[in-house]
Short mmCIF file of C-alpha atoms and ligand atoms in Angstrom, two decimals:
data_model
loop_
_atom_site.label_atom_id
_atom_site.label_comp_id
_atom_site.label_asym_id
_atom_site.label_seq_id
_atom_site.Cartn_x
_atom_site.Cartn_y
_atom_site.Cartn_z
CA MET Z 178 0.05 0.27 0.15
CA SER Z 179 1.37 3.15 -0.77
CA THR Z 180 -0.06 6.87 0.29
CA ARG Z 181 -2.23 9.12 -1.75
CA ASP Z 182 -1.97 13.05 -2.72
CA GLY Z 183 -5.12 14.99 -0.92
CA PHE Z 184 -8.44 14.03 -2.50
CA VAL Z 185 -7.31 14.05 -6.33
CA GLY Z 186 -4.60 11.78 -5.72
CA ALA Z 187 -7.40 9.45 -4.23
CA ILE Z 188 -9.14 9.22 -7.74
CA GLY Z 189 -8.85 5.84 -9.58
CA ASN Z 190 -7.05 2.25 -8.70
CA THR Z 191 -10.99 1.17 -8.28
CA PRO Z 192 -11.00 -2.41 -7.78
CA LEU Z 193 -12.45 -4.48 -10.83
CA ILE Z 194 -14.94 -6.92 -8.48
CA ALA Z 195 -15.63 -10.48 -10.28
CA LEU Z 196 -19.53 -10.78 -9.29
CA PRO Z 197 -19.21 -14.23 -8.49
CA LYS Z 198 -23.21 -14.99 -8.44
CA LEU Z 199 -24.13 -13.36 -11.51
CA SER Z 200 -20.89 -15.21 -13.07
CA ALA Z 201 -21.81 -18.59 -12.20
CA ALA Z 202 -25.36 -18.04 -13.58
CA LEU Z 203 -23.86 -17.29 -16.65
CA GLY Z 204 -21.36 -19.34 -17.12
CA ARG Z 205 -19.58 -16.30 -18.16
CA THR Z 206 -16.83 -13.86 -15.90
CA ILE Z 207 -19.05 -10.50 -15.37
CA LEU Z 208 -16.35 -7.74 -13.65
CA ALA Z 209 -17.58 -4.23 -12.56
CA LYS Z 210 -15.42 -1.69 -11.69
CA ALA Z 211 -16.18 -0.14 -8.36
CA GLU Z 212 -16.23 3.60 -9.41
CA PHE Z 213 -18.48 4.22 -6.34
CA LEU Z 214 -15.37 4.22 -4.46
CA ASN Z 215 -13.52 6.82 -5.82
CA PRO Z 216 -13.44 9.82 -2.95
CA GLY Z 217 -16.23 12.02 -4.68
CA GLY Z 218 -18.57 8.72 -5.35
CA SER Z 219 -18.43 8.33 -9.07
CA VAL Z 220 -16.52 7.26 -12.03
CA LYS Z 221 -17.23 11.66 -12.93
CA ASP Z 222 -14.53 12.03 -10.18
CA ARG Z 223 -12.04 10.97 -13.23
CA ALA Z 224 -13.80 13.03 -15.87
CA ALA Z 225 -13.47 16.20 -13.10
CA LYS Z 226 -9.84 15.61 -12.50
CA ALA Z 227 -8.57 15.70 -15.77
CA ILE Z 228 -11.17 18.92 -17.18
CA VAL Z 229 -9.38 20.60 -14.02
CA GLU Z 230 -5.94 19.68 -14.20
CA ASP Z 231 -6.19 20.68 -18.40
CA ALA Z 232 -7.67 23.76 -17.66
CA GLU Z 233 -4.60 24.06 -15.00
CA ALA Z 234 -2.15 23.61 -17.61
CA ARG Z 235 -3.65 25.51 -20.37
CA GLY Z 236 -3.98 28.90 -18.28
CA ALA Z 237 -7.46 28.33 -18.33
CA LEU Z 238 -8.06 28.04 -14.79
CA THR Z 239 -5.77 30.20 -12.31
CA PRO Z 240 -5.68 30.33 -8.59
CA GLY Z 241 -8.94 31.10 -6.83
CA GLY Z 242 -10.90 31.13 -10.03
CA THR Z 243 -14.10 29.64 -10.36
CA ILE Z 244 -15.24 26.34 -12.09
CA VAL Z 245 -18.78 26.41 -13.80
CA GLU Z 246 -20.85 23.25 -15.12
CA GLY Z 247 -24.22 21.80 -16.25
CA THR Z 248 -24.34 18.67 -14.37
CA ALA Z 249 -26.93 15.57 -13.72
CA GLY Z 250 -25.02 15.93 -10.54
CA ASN Z 251 -22.09 13.35 -10.28
CA THR Z 252 -19.62 15.73 -12.18
CA GLY Z 253 -20.62 19.00 -10.04
CA ILE Z 254 -20.14 16.86 -6.89
CA ALA Z 255 -16.78 16.06 -7.86
CA LEU Z 256 -15.74 19.54 -9.31
CA ALA Z 257 -17.09 20.62 -6.04
CA LEU Z 258 -14.89 18.70 -3.87
CA ILE Z 259 -11.89 19.01 -6.16
CA ALA Z 260 -12.86 23.04 -6.01
CA ALA Z 261 -12.53 22.96 -2.03
CA ALA Z 262 -9.03 20.73 -2.34
CA ARG Z 263 -7.60 23.04 -5.01
CA GLY Z 264 -8.94 26.68 -3.76
CA TYR Z 265 -11.53 27.42 -6.57
CA ARG Z 266 -15.00 28.05 -6.41
CA ALA Z 267 -17.55 26.09 -7.83
CA ILE Z 268 -21.05 27.23 -9.84
CA ILE Z 269 -23.00 24.12 -10.67
CA ALA Z 270 -25.87 24.35 -12.67
CA ILE Z 271 -28.64 21.23 -12.35
CA PRO Z 272 -31.85 20.08 -13.86
CA ASP Z 273 -34.91 20.22 -11.23
CA ASP Z 274 -35.30 16.61 -12.50
CA GLN Z 275 -32.64 14.93 -10.86
CA SER Z 276 -32.41 13.20 -7.38
CA GLN Z 277 -32.75 15.58 -4.19
CA GLU Z 278 -29.75 13.79 -2.33
CA LYS Z 279 -27.19 15.07 -5.41
CA ILE Z 280 -28.68 18.55 -5.24
CA ALA Z 281 -28.18 18.35 -1.40
CA MET Z 282 -24.83 17.34 -1.46
CA LEU Z 283 -23.76 19.91 -4.07
CA ARG Z 284 -25.15 22.47 -1.53
CA THR Z 285 -23.11 20.86 1.45
CA PHE Z 286 -20.30 20.81 -0.55
CA GLY Z 287 -20.32 24.64 -0.70
CA ALA Z 288 -20.93 24.74 -4.06
CA ASP Z 289 -23.20 27.83 -5.88
CA VAL Z 290 -26.20 25.65 -6.89
CA ARG Z 291 -28.42 27.04 -9.69
CA VAL Z 292 -31.39 24.45 -10.07
CA VAL Z 293 -33.10 25.16 -13.24
CA PRO Z 294 -36.27 23.35 -14.98
CA ALA Z 295 -35.54 20.20 -17.25
CA VAL Z 296 -35.94 21.42 -20.76
CA PRO Z 297 -34.81 19.70 -23.77
CA PHE Z 298 -31.31 20.65 -25.12
CA ALA Z 299 -33.10 22.91 -27.78
CA ASN Z 300 -34.33 25.25 -25.03
CA PRO Z 301 -31.89 27.81 -24.02
CA GLU Z 302 -32.94 27.32 -20.18
CA ASN Z 303 -31.25 23.83 -20.59
CA TYR Z 304 -28.67 23.34 -18.03
CA TYR Z 305 -25.79 23.21 -20.58
CA HIS Z 306 -26.24 26.42 -22.21
CA VAL Z 307 -27.12 27.87 -18.48
CA ALA Z 308 -23.80 26.93 -17.59
CA ARG Z 309 -22.35 28.06 -20.40
CA ARG Z 310 -23.80 31.32 -19.85
CA ILE Z 311 -22.90 31.83 -16.62
CA ALA Z 312 -19.02 30.85 -17.16
CA GLU Z 313 -19.48 33.84 -20.24
CA GLN Z 314 -20.28 36.35 -17.61
CA ILE Z 315 -18.05 35.84 -15.25
CA PRO Z 316 -13.95 37.03 -16.17
CA GLY Z 317 -11.51 34.35 -16.07
CA ALA Z 318 -14.12 31.28 -15.08
CA LEU Z 319 -13.74 27.78 -16.64
CA TRP Z 320 -16.54 26.28 -18.22
CA ALA Z 321 -15.81 22.52 -17.86
CA ASP Z 322 -17.81 21.37 -20.82
CA GLN Z 323 -17.70 17.91 -19.93
CA PHE Z 324 -20.06 16.87 -23.38
CA ASN Z 325 -17.60 18.29 -25.74
CA ASN Z 326 -14.27 18.64 -23.58
CA THR Z 327 -12.25 15.36 -24.32
CA ALA Z 328 -9.96 15.82 -21.40
CA ASN Z 329 -12.90 14.01 -20.21
CA ARG Z 330 -12.61 10.80 -22.42
CA GLY Z 331 -9.22 11.34 -22.28
CA ALA Z 332 -8.93 10.21 -18.63
CA HIS Z 333 -10.74 7.18 -18.93
CA TYR Z 334 -8.14 6.77 -21.96
CA ALA Z 335 -5.23 7.32 -19.53
CA THR Z 336 -6.78 5.57 -16.43
CA THR Z 337 -10.17 3.54 -16.56
CA GLY Z 338 -8.90 1.71 -19.63
CA PRO Z 339 -5.64 0.50 -18.70
CA GLU Z 340 -6.59 -0.15 -14.70
CA ILE Z 341 -8.95 -2.98 -16.22
CA TRP Z 342 -6.40 -4.00 -18.78
CA ASN Z 343 -3.74 -4.90 -16.47
CA ALA Z 344 -6.15 -6.20 -13.40
CA LEU Z 345 -6.98 -8.30 -16.20
CA ASP Z 346 -3.63 -9.18 -17.94
CA GLY Z 347 -5.56 -8.74 -20.98
CA LYS Z 348 -7.87 -11.18 -20.51
CA LEU Z 349 -10.88 -9.44 -21.51
CA ASP Z 350 -13.29 -10.23 -24.12
CA ALA Z 351 -15.84 -7.30 -24.07
CA PHE Z 352 -16.67 -4.03 -22.62
CA VAL Z 353 -20.04 -2.41 -21.89
CA ALA Z 354 -20.93 0.94 -20.62
CA ALA Z 355 -23.95 3.48 -20.57
CA ALA Z 356 -23.09 7.05 -21.93
CA GLY Z 357 -24.06 10.53 -20.55
CA THR Z 358 -21.27 12.52 -21.77
CA GLY Z 359 -19.59 9.26 -23.46
CA GLY Z 360 -16.52 10.12 -21.97
CA THR Z 361 -16.47 6.70 -19.76
CA LEU Z 362 -17.17 4.42 -22.83
CA ALA Z 363 -15.44 6.25 -26.06
CA GLY Z 364 -11.67 6.65 -23.69
CA THR Z 365 -11.87 2.92 -22.15
CA ALA Z 366 -13.11 1.52 -25.62
CA ALA Z 367 -10.16 3.36 -26.80
CA TYR Z 368 -7.67 2.06 -24.86
CA LEU Z 369 -8.78 -1.61 -24.72
CA LYS Z 370 -9.17 -1.64 -28.45
CA GLU Z 371 -5.84 -0.24 -28.85
CA ARG Z 372 -4.41 -3.44 -26.75
CA ASP Z 373 -6.55 -5.78 -28.70
CA PRO Z 374 -8.98 -5.10 -31.40
CA ARG Z 375 -10.97 -8.34 -30.70
CA ILE Z 376 -12.30 -6.84 -27.56
CA ARG Z 377 -15.66 -6.48 -28.24
CA THR Z 378 -17.67 -2.90 -27.03
CA ALA Z 379 -20.93 -1.90 -26.56
CA VAL Z 380 -23.29 1.03 -25.78
CA CYS Z 381 -25.98 0.02 -22.67
CA ASP Z 382 -28.75 2.48 -23.89
CA PRO Z 383 -31.71 3.32 -21.70
CA TYR Z 384 -35.03 4.07 -23.89
CA GLY Z 385 -35.28 7.75 -24.85
CA SER Z 386 -31.35 8.14 -25.63
CA SER Z 387 -30.44 8.17 -29.10
CA LEU Z 388 -26.98 6.02 -29.00
CA TYR Z 389 -29.07 2.53 -29.61
CA ALA Z 390 -30.21 3.94 -33.28
CA HIS Z 391 -27.09 6.15 -33.78
CA VAL Z 392 -25.15 3.01 -33.62
CA LYS Z 393 -27.66 0.69 -34.87
CA CYS Z 394 -28.79 2.78 -38.08
CA GLY Z 395 -26.61 5.97 -37.96
CA THR Z 396 -29.98 8.08 -36.94
CA LEU Z 397 -30.25 9.81 -33.84
CA ASP Z 398 -34.43 8.25 -33.31
CA THR Z 399 -35.51 8.05 -29.70
CA GLU Z 400 -38.38 5.47 -28.83
CA GLY Z 401 -39.90 5.63 -25.03
CA ASP Z 402 -38.46 7.02 -21.93
CA SER Z 403 -36.55 6.62 -18.89
CA ASN Z 404 -35.92 7.58 -15.23
CA LEU Z 405 -32.52 6.66 -14.88
CA GLU Z 406 -30.14 9.17 -14.19
CA GLY Z 407 -26.57 10.58 -15.84
CA ILE Z 408 -27.10 8.15 -18.59
CA GLY Z 409 -28.57 8.21 -22.41
CA ILE Z 410 -28.53 11.71 -24.32
CA LYS Z 411 -29.67 12.57 -27.86
CA ARG Z 412 -27.41 14.14 -29.81
CA ILE Z 413 -23.52 13.09 -30.49
CA THR Z 414 -20.82 14.55 -28.17
CA GLU Z 415 -17.60 15.44 -28.98
CA ASN Z 416 -16.43 13.01 -26.31
CA PHE Z 417 -18.77 9.84 -28.03
CA ARG Z 418 -18.17 10.81 -31.68
CA ASP Z 419 -15.77 8.62 -33.70
CA ALA Z 420 -16.05 6.38 -30.60
CA ARG Z 421 -14.85 2.97 -30.86
CA VAL Z 422 -18.12 1.00 -30.17
CA ASP Z 423 -19.14 -2.38 -31.89
CA ASP Z 424 -22.50 -2.72 -31.07
CA ALA Z 425 -25.52 -1.19 -28.85
CA ILE Z 426 -27.83 -3.06 -26.48
CA ARG Z 427 -31.13 -1.48 -25.34
CA VAL Z 428 -32.34 -1.78 -21.70
CA ASN Z 429 -35.54 -0.91 -19.82
CA ASP Z 430 -35.77 0.79 -16.44
CA ARG Z 431 -37.40 -2.21 -15.28
CA SER Z 432 -34.61 -4.63 -16.06
CA ALA Z 433 -32.35 -1.79 -14.66
CA VAL Z 434 -34.69 -1.50 -11.30
CA GLU Z 435 -34.51 -5.75 -11.01
CA MET Z 436 -30.90 -5.84 -11.55
CA ALA Z 437 -30.27 -3.00 -8.72
CA TYR Z 438 -32.17 -5.23 -6.41
CA TRP Z 439 -30.76 -8.11 -7.50
CA LEU Z 440 -27.33 -7.16 -7.22
CA LEU Z 441 -27.95 -5.61 -3.18
CA ARG Z 442 -29.54 -8.85 -2.58
CA GLU Z 443 -27.13 -11.52 -4.03
CA GLU Z 444 -23.53 -9.92 -4.52
CA GLY Z 445 -24.03 -7.24 -1.66
CA LEU Z 446 -23.50 -3.97 -4.00
CA TYR Z 447 -25.68 -1.04 -3.35
CA ALA Z 448 -25.54 0.74 -6.72
CA GLY Z 449 -27.24 3.55 -8.81
CA GLY Z 450 -29.77 2.79 -11.83
CA SER Z 451 -27.07 3.75 -14.46
CA SER Z 452 -24.67 0.71 -12.57
CA ALA Z 453 -27.24 -1.78 -12.22
CA LEU Z 454 -28.31 -1.04 -16.29
CA ASN Z 455 -24.63 -1.52 -16.95
CA VAL Z 456 -24.98 -5.16 -15.43
CA VAL Z 457 -27.91 -5.96 -17.54
CA GLY Z 458 -26.16 -4.62 -20.51
CA ALA Z 459 -23.00 -6.40 -19.51
CA ALA Z 460 -24.70 -9.79 -18.48
CA ARG Z 461 -26.47 -9.51 -21.87
CA LEU Z 462 -23.71 -9.05 -24.09
CA ALA Z 463 -21.96 -12.06 -22.14
CA ARG Z 464 -24.50 -14.41 -23.17
CA SER Z 465 -23.73 -13.73 -26.97
CA LEU Z 466 -20.27 -14.56 -26.44
CA PRO Z 467 -18.92 -18.29 -25.59
CA GLU Z 468 -19.08 -19.72 -22.49
CA GLY Z 469 -16.16 -18.76 -20.41
CA SER Z 470 -15.64 -15.14 -22.01
CA ALA Z 471 -15.28 -12.27 -19.52
CA VAL Z 472 -17.18 -9.16 -20.03
CA ALA Z 473 -16.49 -5.89 -17.84
CA THR Z 474 -18.53 -3.11 -17.22
CA ILE Z 475 -18.32 -0.10 -15.01
CA LEU Z 476 -20.90 0.60 -11.69
CA CYS Z 477 -20.97 4.73 -12.12
CA ASP Z 478 -21.65 5.31 -8.62
CA GLY Z 479 -23.48 3.95 -5.19
CA GLY Z 480 -27.26 3.68 -4.43
CA ASP Z 481 -27.30 6.15 -1.25
CA ARG Z 482 -27.59 9.02 -3.87
CA TYR Z 483 -30.76 7.53 -5.23
CA ARG Z 484 -32.53 6.57 -1.44
CA SER Z 485 -35.32 8.81 -2.27
CA ARG Z 486 -35.84 7.32 -5.72
CA LEU Z 487 -34.55 3.66 -6.69
CA TRP Z 488 -34.17 2.51 -3.37
CA ASN Z 489 -37.66 4.12 -2.27
CA PRO Z 490 -40.82 1.22 -2.56
CA GLU Z 491 -43.05 4.34 -3.04
CA TRP Z 492 -41.05 6.04 -5.64
CA LEU Z 493 -41.02 2.60 -7.85
CA ALA Z 494 -44.70 2.09 -6.91
CA GLU Z 495 -45.66 5.33 -8.27
CA ASN Z 496 -43.42 4.74 -11.77
CA ASP Z 497 -44.60 0.72 -12.02
CA CYS Z 498 -41.08 -0.51 -11.48
CA LEU Z 499 -41.36 -2.21 -8.17
CA PRO Z 500 -39.29 -5.18 -8.43
CA THR Z 501 -41.04 -8.69 -8.56
CA ALA Z 502 -38.46 -10.85 -10.75
CA ARG Z 503 -37.25 -14.31 -9.10
CA ASP Z 504 -33.33 -14.60 -9.74
CA LEU Z 505 -32.25 -13.57 -12.75
CA ASP Z 506 -35.94 -14.36 -14.95
CA PHE Z 507 -35.57 -10.90 -16.48
CA LEU Z 508 -32.38 -10.94 -18.24
N1 PMP I 283 -24.14 7.19 -14.73
C1 PMP I 283 -24.34 8.20 -13.74
C2 PMP I 283 -24.47 8.08 -12.72
C3 PMP I 283 -23.60 9.53 -14.67
O1 PMP I 283 -23.69 10.44 -13.17
C4 PMP I 283 -23.12 9.20 -15.72
C5 PMP I 283 -22.08 10.84 -15.89
N2 PMP I 283 -23.48 11.63 -16.38
C6 PMP I 283 -22.52 8.32 -16.17
C7 PMP I 283 -22.90 6.80 -15.76
C8 PMP I 283 -22.53 8.46 -17.58
O2 PMP I 283 -21.16 8.58 -17.66
P1 PMP I 283 -20.09 9.34 -18.84
O3 PMP I 283 -20.58 10.95 -18.69
O4 PMP I 283 -18.76 9.14 -18.86
O5 PMP I 283 -21.12 8.89 -20.14
#
């Protein structure tokens, strides 16, 4: 064991957890990168660190400066904590349909939080545009722009990909992840494909997102809707553009909820909805591969951020998503 230097130094090198019961049931090994063990509690610590360090290196962020971002929460949480550790101010625009837990955390962590109506991207009041305008009005402020700032993807190319590869000594057959900005998927896939082009990569996409149609038939068509947070997008970001993705798997909210409860009950893993959706995607992809194959995915954040929703039976009942499955029959 060695020490880590501060909050930023503690980001990354998360465990890659083999899921014993799921792997036994499938006859294929499912491996989940425990990103909820990052110091800020999510996979977005990696992107936030890379974005801040890139801006510092370019002189776009100077001591005492301000970081502005529009976020579904996790990037904002990571940026607020890095801002505390490095002496910056954080202003975070977040849509009002995200969990109250994440909004409360942002306030606790000292961010200047601007809760905005959840409106489509085309609307100038969308959180993305609000964040850009706030940054433009503050001299010297950095707009992190996680969607199009490819330092995000670069973080996963430089860290997540190599960590997975090294943990497995290259014995990996597939990698699957959902995408919000696309940084995790595109960066990790780029590294893994570079090491071994036979590694199959796939995006698992919730309903209401365009990435499934984009990969399958080159359109941005959407179908249905999803309540899962932080994933799914209707446009191609700079982080996702040219991503080395072979396939797409669509997963509905019900399957993700079933998997979230199965993971807690059977594997002792308390995760958020996007993590559960990723594990569904990994399991389905694994089943299409020969027995004994190894498939890796991401546990993006922990369950505590969703106590009032995913982990609240009343909310699940209201959204017609109460888990009912026996064992893995929902797969
Ligand atoms: N899951 C959660 C909970 C997230 O907050 C995010 C980031 N928006 C993702 C998954 C997707 O990560 P990425 O932005 O790297 O595609």
